[in-house]
Coordinates of C-alpha atoms (C1' of nucleotides) in Angstrom, one line a residue:
Chain A
M1 CA 18.7 2.6 33.6
P2 CA 16.3 0.5 31.6
P3 CA 14.3 2.4 29.0
S4 CA 10.7 2.9 30.1
P5 CA 8.0 2.2 27.5
P6 CA 6.9 5.3 25.6
T7 CA 3.7 6.8 27.0
T8 CA 1.8 6.0 23.9
M9 CA 2.3 2.3 24.7
Q10 CA 0.7 2.5 28.1
P11 CA -2.8 1.6 28.8
R12 CA -5.0 4.6 28.7
K13 CA -6.8 3.8 31.9
T14 CA -6.9 1.1 34.5
P15 CA -10.2 -0.9 34.8
I16 CA -11.8 -0.2 38.1
Q17 CA -15.2 -1.9 38.1
N18 CA -15.5 -5.6 37.7
R19 CA -17.3 -5.1 34.4
S20 CA -14.4 -3.4 32.8
R21 CA -11.9 -6.0 34.1
V22 CA -13.9 -8.6 32.1
T23 CA -13.8 -6.4 29.2
V24 CA -10.1 -5.9 29.1
E25 CA -9.7 -9.7 29.5
A26 CA -11.9 -10.4 26.7
I27 CA -10.0 -8.0 24.4
Y28 CA -6.7 -9.7 25.3
E29 CA -8.2 -13.0 24.5
A30 CA -9.7 -11.8 21.3
T31 CA -6.5 -10.4 20.2
I32 CA -4.6 -13.7 20.6
Q33 CA -7.5 -15.4 18.6
V34 CA -7.4 -12.9 15.8
L35 CA -3.6 -13.0 15.7
L36 CA -3.6 -16.8 15.3
R37 CA -6.4 -16.7 12.6
D38 CA -5.5 -13.8 10.5
G39 CA -1.9 -12.8 11.4
M40 CA -0.6 -9.4 12.5
N41 CA -1.2 -7.9 9.0
D42 CA -4.9 -8.7 8.9
L43 CA -5.6 -7.9 12.5
T44 CA -7.9 -5.0 12.5
T45 CA -9.3 -3.1 15.5
T46 CA -12.7 -4.0 14.3
S47 CA -12.2 -7.6 14.1
V48 CA -10.6 -7.6 17.7
A49 CA -13.5 -5.6 19.1
E50 CA -16.1 -7.8 17.3
R51 CA -14.5 -11.0 18.5
A52 CA -14.3 -9.5 22.1
G53 CA -17.8 -8.6 21.9
V54 CA -17.4 -4.8 22.5
S55 CA -17.3 -1.7 20.2
V56 CA -14.2 -0.2 18.9
G57 CA -14.7 2.8 21.2
T58 CA -14.5 0.7 24.2
M59 CA -11.2 -0.8 23.1
Y60 CA -9.8 2.6 22.7
Q61 CA -10.6 3.4 26.2
Y62 CA -8.1 1.0 27.5
F63 CA -5.5 1.0 24.7
P64 CA -4.5 4.3 23.0
N65 CA -3.9 2.6 19.7
K66 CA -3.5 -0.8 17.9
Q67 CA 0.3 -1.1 18.7
A68 CA -0.3 -0.5 22.4
L69 CA -2.8 -3.5 22.3
V70 CA -0.1 -5.9 20.8
Y71 CA 2.5 -4.4 23.1
A72 CA 0.5 -5.1 26.2
L73 CA 0.0 -8.7 25.0
N74 CA 3.7 -9.2 24.6
A75 CA 4.3 -7.5 28.0
R76 CA 1.9 -9.9 29.6
Y77 CA 3.6 -13.0 28.0
L78 CA 7.0 -11.9 29.0
D79 CA 6.0 -11.2 32.5
A80 CA 4.4 -14.7 32.8
L81 CA 7.7 -16.2 31.4
A82 CA 9.8 -14.2 33.9
V83 CA 7.7 -15.4 36.8
R84 CA 8.3 -19.0 35.9
I85 CA 11.9 -18.5 35.5
E86 CA 12.2 -16.9 38.8
A87 CA 10.4 -19.6 40.4
T88 CA 12.8 -22.2 38.9
C89 CA 15.8 -20.1 40.0
R90 CA 14.4 -20.0 43.5
E91 CA 13.8 -23.9 43.6
Q92 CA 17.3 -24.6 42.4
S93 CA 19.1 -22.4 44.8
G94 CA 22.1 -24.3 46.3
A95 CA 21.7 -27.2 43.7
P96 CA 24.6 -28.6 41.7
L97 CA 25.4 -26.5 38.6
G98 CA 24.6 -29.2 36.1
Q99 CA 21.0 -29.6 37.5
M100 CA 20.5 -25.8 37.4
V101 CA 21.3 -25.7 33.8
E102 CA 18.9 -28.5 33.0
A103 CA 16.1 -26.9 35.1
L104 CA 16.6 -23.6 33.2
I105 CA 16.6 -25.2 29.9
E106 CA 13.5 -27.2 30.8
T107 CA 11.7 -24.1 32.0
Y108 CA 12.4 -22.1 28.8
W109 CA 11.6 -25.0 26.6
A110 CA 8.2 -25.8 28.3
A111 CA 7.2 -22.1 28.3
K112 CA 7.7 -21.9 24.5
T113 CA 6.3 -25.4 23.6
E114 CA 3.2 -25.5 25.8
R115 CA 1.3 -23.0 23.7
A116 CA 3.3 -23.1 20.7
D117 CA 0.7 -21.4 18.6
V118 CA 0.6 -18.4 20.9
T119 CA 4.3 -18.2 21.0
R120 CA 4.5 -18.2 17.3
A121 CA 1.8 -15.6 17.0
L122 CA 3.6 -13.3 19.5
Y123 CA 6.9 -13.7 17.7
R124 CA 5.2 -12.6 14.6
S125 CA 3.5 -9.6 16.2
V126 CA 6.8 -8.1 17.3
A127 CA 6.9 -5.6 14.3
E128 CA 7.2 -2.7 16.5
L129 CA 9.9 -0.3 17.3
N130 CA 9.3 0.2 21.0
N131 CA 9.5 -3.4 22.3
D132 CA 13.2 -2.8 22.9
A133 CA 12.1 -1.5 26.4
L134 CA 10.2 -4.8 27.0
I135 CA 13.1 -7.0 26.0
H136 CA 15.4 -5.1 28.2
A137 CA 13.3 -5.1 31.2
F138 CA 12.7 -8.8 30.7
A139 CA 16.4 -9.5 30.3
E140 CA 17.4 -7.6 33.4
R141 CA 14.8 -9.4 35.5
V142 CA 15.8 -12.8 34.2
D143 CA 19.5 -12.1 34.4
R144 CA 19.2 -11.2 38.0
A145 CA 17.3 -14.3 38.9
T146 CA 19.8 -16.6 37.1
A147 CA 22.9 -14.9 38.3
E148 CA 21.8 -15.3 41.9
M149 CA 21.0 -19.0 41.3
F150 CA 24.4 -19.7 39.7
S151 CA 26.1 -17.9 42.5
S152 CA 24.5 -20.3 44.9
A153 CA 26.0 -23.4 43.3
R154 CA 27.9 -25.4 45.9
D155 CA 30.1 -27.1 43.4
A156 CA 31.4 -24.1 41.5
V157 CA 33.4 -20.8 41.7
F158 CA 32.8 -18.1 39.2
A159 CA 35.5 -15.4 38.8
D160 CA 32.9 -13.4 36.7
V161 CA 29.4 -14.3 37.4
P162 CA 27.7 -11.8 35.1
R163 CA 29.8 -13.0 32.2
A164 CA 29.1 -16.7 32.7
N165 CA 25.4 -15.8 33.3
L166 CA 25.1 -13.8 30.1
A167 CA 26.6 -16.6 28.1
L168 CA 24.4 -19.2 29.4
V169 CA 21.3 -17.1 29.2
T170 CA 21.9 -15.8 25.8
V171 CA 22.9 -19.2 24.4
I172 CA 19.8 -20.9 25.9
Y173 CA 17.3 -18.3 25.0
G174 CA 18.7 -17.9 21.5
T175 CA 18.8 -21.5 20.8
V176 CA 15.3 -22.2 22.0
R177 CA 13.9 -19.3 19.8
N178 CA 15.9 -20.5 16.7
A179 CA 14.8 -24.1 17.3
F180 CA 11.3 -23.0 17.5
E181 CA 11.4 -20.8 14.3
R182 CA 12.7 -23.8 12.4
G183 CA 9.7 -25.9 13.3
L184 CA 11.7 -29.1 14.2
S185 CA 10.3 -32.5 14.4
T186 CA 9.9 -34.0 18.0
Q187 CA 12.9 -36.1 17.5
A188 CA 15.2 -33.3 16.2
A189 CA 14.0 -31.0 19.0
A190 CA 14.7 -33.7 21.6
D191 CA 18.3 -34.2 20.2
L192 CA 18.9 -30.5 20.0
R193 CA 17.9 -30.0 23.6
Q194 CA 20.2 -32.7 24.7
D195 CA 23.0 -31.3 22.8
L196 CA 22.3 -27.7 24.2
T197 CA 22.5 -29.2 27.7
T198 CA 25.8 -30.9 26.8
M199 CA 27.3 -27.6 25.6
C200 CA 26.2 -25.7 28.7
R201 CA 27.6 -28.5 31.0
A202 CA 30.8 -28.5 29.1
Y203 CA 31.1 -24.7 29.5
L204 CA 30.3 -24.9 33.2
A205 CA 33.0 -27.5 33.8
N206 CA 35.4 -24.6 33.6
F207 CA 34.2 -23.4 36.8
S208 CA 33.6 -26.5 38.9
V209 CA 35.6 -27.2 42.0
Chain B
M1 CA 9.7 -30.3 0.5
P2 CA 10.4 -26.6 1.3
P3 CA 7.3 -24.4 1.4
S4 CA 7.2 -22.1 -1.7
P5 CA 6.5 -18.5 -1.2
P6 CA 2.9 -17.6 -1.8
T7 CA 2.2 -16.2 -5.1
T8 CA 1.2 -12.8 -3.7
M9 CA 4.6 -12.5 -2.3
Q10 CA 6.5 -12.8 -5.6
P11 CA 7.6 -9.8 -7.7
R12 CA 4.9 -8.9 -10.1
K13 CA 7.2 -8.6 -13.1
T14 CA 10.8 -8.6 -13.7
P15 CA 12.6 -5.5 -14.9
I16 CA 13.8 -5.8 -18.6
Q17 CA 15.1 -2.4 -19.6
N18 CA 17.9 -0.8 -17.8
R19 CA 15.7 2.1 -16.7
S20 CA 13.5 -0.2 -14.7
R21 CA 16.3 -2.0 -13.1
V22 CA 17.4 1.3 -11.7
T23 CA 13.9 1.9 -10.5
V24 CA 13.7 -1.3 -8.6
E25 CA 17.1 -0.7 -7.0
A26 CA 16.0 2.7 -5.9
I27 CA 12.8 1.2 -4.4
Y28 CA 14.9 -1.3 -2.4
E29 CA 17.2 1.4 -1.1
A30 CA 14.2 3.6 -0.3
T31 CA 12.5 0.9 1.7
I32 CA 15.6 0.5 3.9
Q33 CA 15.9 4.2 4.5
V34 CA 12.3 4.6 5.4
L35 CA 12.4 1.4 7.7
L36 CA 15.3 2.9 9.5
R37 CA 13.8 6.4 9.8
D38 CA 10.1 5.5 10.5
G39 CA 10.0 1.9 11.5
M40 CA 7.7 -0.8 10.0
N41 CA 4.6 0.7 11.3
D42 CA 5.0 4.2 9.7
L43 CA 6.4 2.8 6.6
T44 CA 3.7 3.9 3.8
T45 CA 3.9 3.0 0.3
T46 CA 3.7 6.8 -0.5
S47 CA 6.8 7.5 1.6
V48 CA 8.7 4.7 -0.1
A49 CA 7.8 5.9 -3.6
E50 CA 8.6 9.5 -2.7
R51 CA 12.0 8.6 -1.3
A52 CA 12.8 6.4 -4.4
G53 CA 11.6 9.2 -6.6
V54 CA 8.9 7.3 -8.4
S55 CA 5.2 7.2 -8.2
V56 CA 3.1 4.6 -6.3
G57 CA 1.9 3.2 -9.4
T58 CA 5.4 2.3 -10.4
M59 CA 6.1 0.5 -7.2
Y60 CA 3.1 -1.6 -7.8
Q61 CA 4.2 -2.7 -11.1
Y62 CA 7.1 -4.6 -9.4
F63 CA 5.6 -5.4 -6.0
P64 CA 1.9 -6.8 -5.7
N65 CA 1.7 -5.1 -2.3
K66 CA 3.4 -3.6 0.6
Q67 CA 4.2 -7.0 2.3
A68 CA 5.8 -8.3 -0.9
L69 CA 8.2 -5.3 -0.9
V70 CA 9.4 -5.9 2.7
Y71 CA 9.4 -9.7 2.0
A72 CA 11.6 -9.2 -1.0
L73 CA 14.0 -7.1 1.0
N74 CA 14.4 -9.9 3.6
A75 CA 14.8 -12.4 0.8
R76 CA 17.7 -10.4 -0.6
Y77 CA 19.3 -10.1 2.7
L78 CA 19.1 -13.7 3.6
D79 CA 20.5 -14.6 0.1
A80 CA 23.5 -12.4 0.7
L81 CA 24.0 -14.0 4.1
A82 CA 23.8 -17.5 2.7
V83 CA 26.2 -16.6 0.0
R84 CA 28.8 -15.5 2.5
I85 CA 28.3 -18.5 4.8
E86 CA 28.7 -20.8 1.7
A87 CA 31.9 -19.1 0.9
T88 CA 33.3 -19.6 4.4
C89 CA 32.3 -23.3 4.3
R90 CA 34.1 -23.7 1.0
E91 CA 37.2 -22.0 2.3
Q92 CA 37.3 -24.2 5.4
S93 CA 36.9 -27.4 3.7
G94 CA 39.4 -29.9 5.2
A95 CA 40.4 -27.7 8.0
P96 CA 40.6 -28.7 11.7
L97 CA 37.2 -28.7 13.4
G98 CA 38.0 -25.9 15.8
Q99 CA 38.9 -23.5 13.1
M100 CA 35.8 -24.3 11.3
V101 CA 33.6 -23.3 14.1
E102 CA 35.6 -20.1 14.6
A103 CA 35.3 -19.1 11.1
L104 CA 31.5 -19.9 11.1
I105 CA 31.0 -17.7 14.2
E106 CA 33.0 -15.0 12.7
T107 CA 31.0 -15.0 9.5
Y108 CA 27.6 -14.8 11.3
W109 CA 28.8 -12.2 13.6
A110 CA 30.3 -10.0 11.0
A111 CA 27.3 -10.2 8.8
K112 CA 25.1 -9.1 11.6
T113 CA 27.3 -6.5 13.0
E114 CA 28.6 -4.6 9.8
R115 CA 25.4 -2.9 9.0
A116 CA 23.8 -3.3 12.4
D117 CA 21.1 -0.7 11.6
V118 CA 19.9 -2.7 8.5
T119 CA 19.9 -5.9 10.5
R120 CA 17.8 -4.3 13.3
A121 CA 15.4 -2.7 10.8
L122 CA 14.9 -6.1 9.0
Y123 CA 14.4 -8.0 12.4
R124 CA 11.7 -5.5 13.0
S125 CA 10.1 -5.9 9.6
V126 CA 9.5 -9.6 10.0
A127 CA 5.9 -9.1 11.0
E128 CA 4.5 -11.2 8.3
L129 CA 3.1 -14.7 8.2
N130 CA 4.8 -16.0 5.1
N131 CA 8.4 -15.5 5.9
D132 CA 8.4 -19.1 7.1
A133 CA 9.2 -20.1 3.6
L134 CA 12.1 -17.7 3.6
I135 CA 13.4 -19.1 6.8
H136 CA 13.2 -22.6 5.7
A137 CA 14.9 -22.1 2.3
F138 CA 17.6 -20.2 4.1
A139 CA 18.1 -22.9 6.8
E140 CA 18.1 -25.7 4.3
R141 CA 20.8 -23.9 2.2
V142 CA 23.2 -23.0 5.1
D143 CA 22.6 -26.5 6.8
R144 CA 23.9 -28.2 3.6
A145 CA 26.9 -26.0 3.5
T146 CA 27.9 -26.4 7.0
A147 CA 27.1 -30.0 7.1
E148 CA 29.4 -30.6 4.2
M149 CA 32.2 -28.6 5.8
F150 CA 32.0 -30.5 9.1
S151 CA 32.1 -33.8 7.2
S152 CA 35.4 -32.7 5.6
A153 CA 37.1 -32.2 8.9
R154 CA 40.4 -34.2 9.1
D155 CA 40.4 -34.4 13.0
A156 CA 36.9 -35.7 13.7
V157 CA 34.4 -38.4 13.0
F158 CA 30.7 -37.8 13.3
A159 CA 28.3 -40.7 13.9
D160 CA 25.4 -38.3 13.0
V161 CA 26.4 -35.5 10.9
P162 CA 23.0 -33.8 10.5
R163 CA 22.4 -33.8 14.3
A164 CA 25.8 -32.3 15.2
N165 CA 25.3 -29.7 12.4
L166 CA 21.9 -28.7 13.6
A167 CA 23.1 -28.3 17.2
L168 CA 25.9 -26.0 16.1
V169 CA 24.0 -24.0 13.5
T170 CA 21.1 -23.5 15.8
V171 CA 23.2 -22.4 18.8
I172 CA 25.4 -20.1 16.9
Y173 CA 22.6 -18.4 14.9
G174 CA 20.3 -18.2 18.0
T175 CA 23.0 -16.8 20.1
V176 CA 24.1 -14.2 17.7
R177 CA 20.5 -12.9 17.2
N178 CA 19.8 -12.8 21.0
A179 CA 23.1 -11.1 21.6
F180 CA 22.1 -8.5 18.9
E181 CA 18.7 -8.0 20.5
R182 CA 20.2 -7.3 23.7
G183 CA 22.3 -4.4 22.4
L184 CA 25.3 -5.5 24.4
S185 CA 28.4 -3.4 25.0
T186 CA 31.5 -4.0 22.8
Q187 CA 33.2 -5.7 25.8
A188 CA 30.2 -7.9 26.8
A189 CA 29.8 -8.9 23.1
A190 CA 33.4 -9.9 22.7
D191 CA 33.3 -12.0 25.9
L192 CA 30.1 -13.6 24.7
R193 CA 31.6 -14.4 21.4
Q194 CA 34.5 -16.1 23.1
D195 CA 32.4 -18.0 25.4
L196 CA 30.2 -19.2 22.5
T197 CA 33.3 -20.5 20.8
T198 CA 34.3 -22.3 24.0
M199 CA 30.9 -24.0 24.1
C200 CA 31.0 -25.0 20.6
R201 CA 34.5 -26.4 20.8
A202 CA 33.8 -28.2 24.0
Y203 CA 30.8 -29.9 22.3
L204 CA 32.9 -30.9 19.2
A205 CA 35.5 -32.4 21.5
N206 CA 33.1 -35.3 21.7
F207 CA 33.8 -36.2 18.0
S208 CA 37.5 -35.6 17.8
V209 CA 39.9 -38.4 16.9
Chain C
dA1 C1' 8.1 -1.3 -21.7
dC2 C1' 7.6 1.7 -18.4
dC3 C1' 5.6 5.6 -15.7
dT4 C1' 2.0 8.8 -13.5
dG5 C1' -1.4 10.3 -10.0
dA6 C1' -6.3 11.0 -9.2
dA7 C1' -9.9 7.9 -7.4
dC8 C1' -11.8 4.3 -4.3
dA9 C1' -12.3 1.2 -0.5
dC10 C1' -11.1 0.3 3.9
dC11 C1' -9.0 0.7 8.5
dG12 C1' -7.2 3.4 12.6
dT13 C1' -9.0 6.6 15.7
dT14 C1' -12.3 10.1 17.7
dC15 C1' -16.1 12.0 20.2
dA16 C1' -20.8 13.3 21.0
dA17 C1' -24.5 10.8 23.0
dG18 C1' -26.0 7.2 25.9
dT19 C1' -26.7 3.8 30.4
Chain D
dA1 C1' -17.7 4.5 35.3
dC2 C1' -18.3 2.4 31.3
dC3 C1' -20.1 1.6 26.6
dT4 C1' -21.7 2.7 21.5
dG5 C1' -21.0 3.4 16.6
dA6 C1' -21.5 7.0 13.0
dA7 C1' -18.0 10.1 11.2
dC8 C1' -13.2 11.7 9.5
dA9 C1' -8.7 11.3 7.9
dC10 C1' -5.4 8.6 5.8
dC11 C1' -3.3 4.8 3.6
dG12 C1' -3.1 0.6 0.4
dT13 C1' -4.2 -0.4 -4.1
dT14 C1' -6.0 0.3 -8.9
dC15 C1' -6.4 1.7 -13.6
dA16 C1' -7.1 5.0 -17.4
dA17 C1' -4.1 8.0 -19.6
dG18 C1' 0.5 9.1 -20.8
dT19 C1' 5.8 8.7 -23.1

DNA sequence: ACCTGAACACCGTTCAAGT
DNA sequence: ACCTGAACACCGTTCAAGT
């Protein structure tokens, strides 16, 4: 069973009227901006509220505390990422294995690179204890999608789908993150990406028929 | 040029007498304990000082602020890790490629697993902006050691050592970290580790003579 | 050379009062 | 149903006084 997020991490109330939906959206956007400008440590509730154009009290109607705000932002980001990966997996259903891996790497890579500043800001914001729940939920969702995709490959037979799946997903996700943290040059990043593909393909050759 | 840590991150003064060396050591140890017990967000300067058996004022004689304290802890950890990796690289100089990769994976894996609680606590503590400098310095050091090791392999010729080196180090480090964050079972971890080795070996086959 | 801890400023959070 | 912002408690940081 996946750990559910602690109650203190959940939004205090759900926006009902249109006005409040706009407010919550503004708070999210302001949080990203402040995170990019000041970093996690200098992010104050006041600065977020100010940038969002609302009072602190309003913020606290939707988020029980500062952590919950950042938590919700991460949840949003991971959800968007999961949606994209699921889409890729659906598209690649029944394709040859090598193509699947390339599509998967492409999706991860693009998701991290497109808005690199936001990715970086979020990586930095993950100071909190209780994002374990987030990570697990995300991993479970993505693992399911990719496992199904790999099972559908016409040119391969897996004795142990979950194992091969775990290996691929962990290597790809971990490598992309590490590459990102290193702040590689465009050329180095391109080379690395190609080498990553080579490794995954070499690994998959064990299962091809 | 590697980014140097911002001055506010550096220790305020260096312990000279024996008494103060003990004090600083106690502060480091207390920081780990509090980090493990309360997490980064509930870590207060008072709680660290109390656990270390000193006053807050004393803490501020050696660390200019709270961030610097956690920063120094990370620096220490990364230094210890780099020392171990460098040792492995020296030991493996001139060995066959496959053995090198296995030794490298073993070293990373062991370093992260031995004191898993501390590793986790430190991962969580990395909320700060300025650990980029730390990461870069660490990466540079480790990259140099592994590149030299790979160059010394008797059974391989690399057209582009830095590139192959980057691919291997990024994949290994990233994968170990991701595996760690997922909190895998012992069996799953063992399988993954073996698969990681398989991938690296398959990649290296491109360079063997 | 090193340590103490009361004092200050600032930030997270609340809540009575508003539309 | 939603918003405001002054008020309170607590934490990071300092500094005068100590050994």
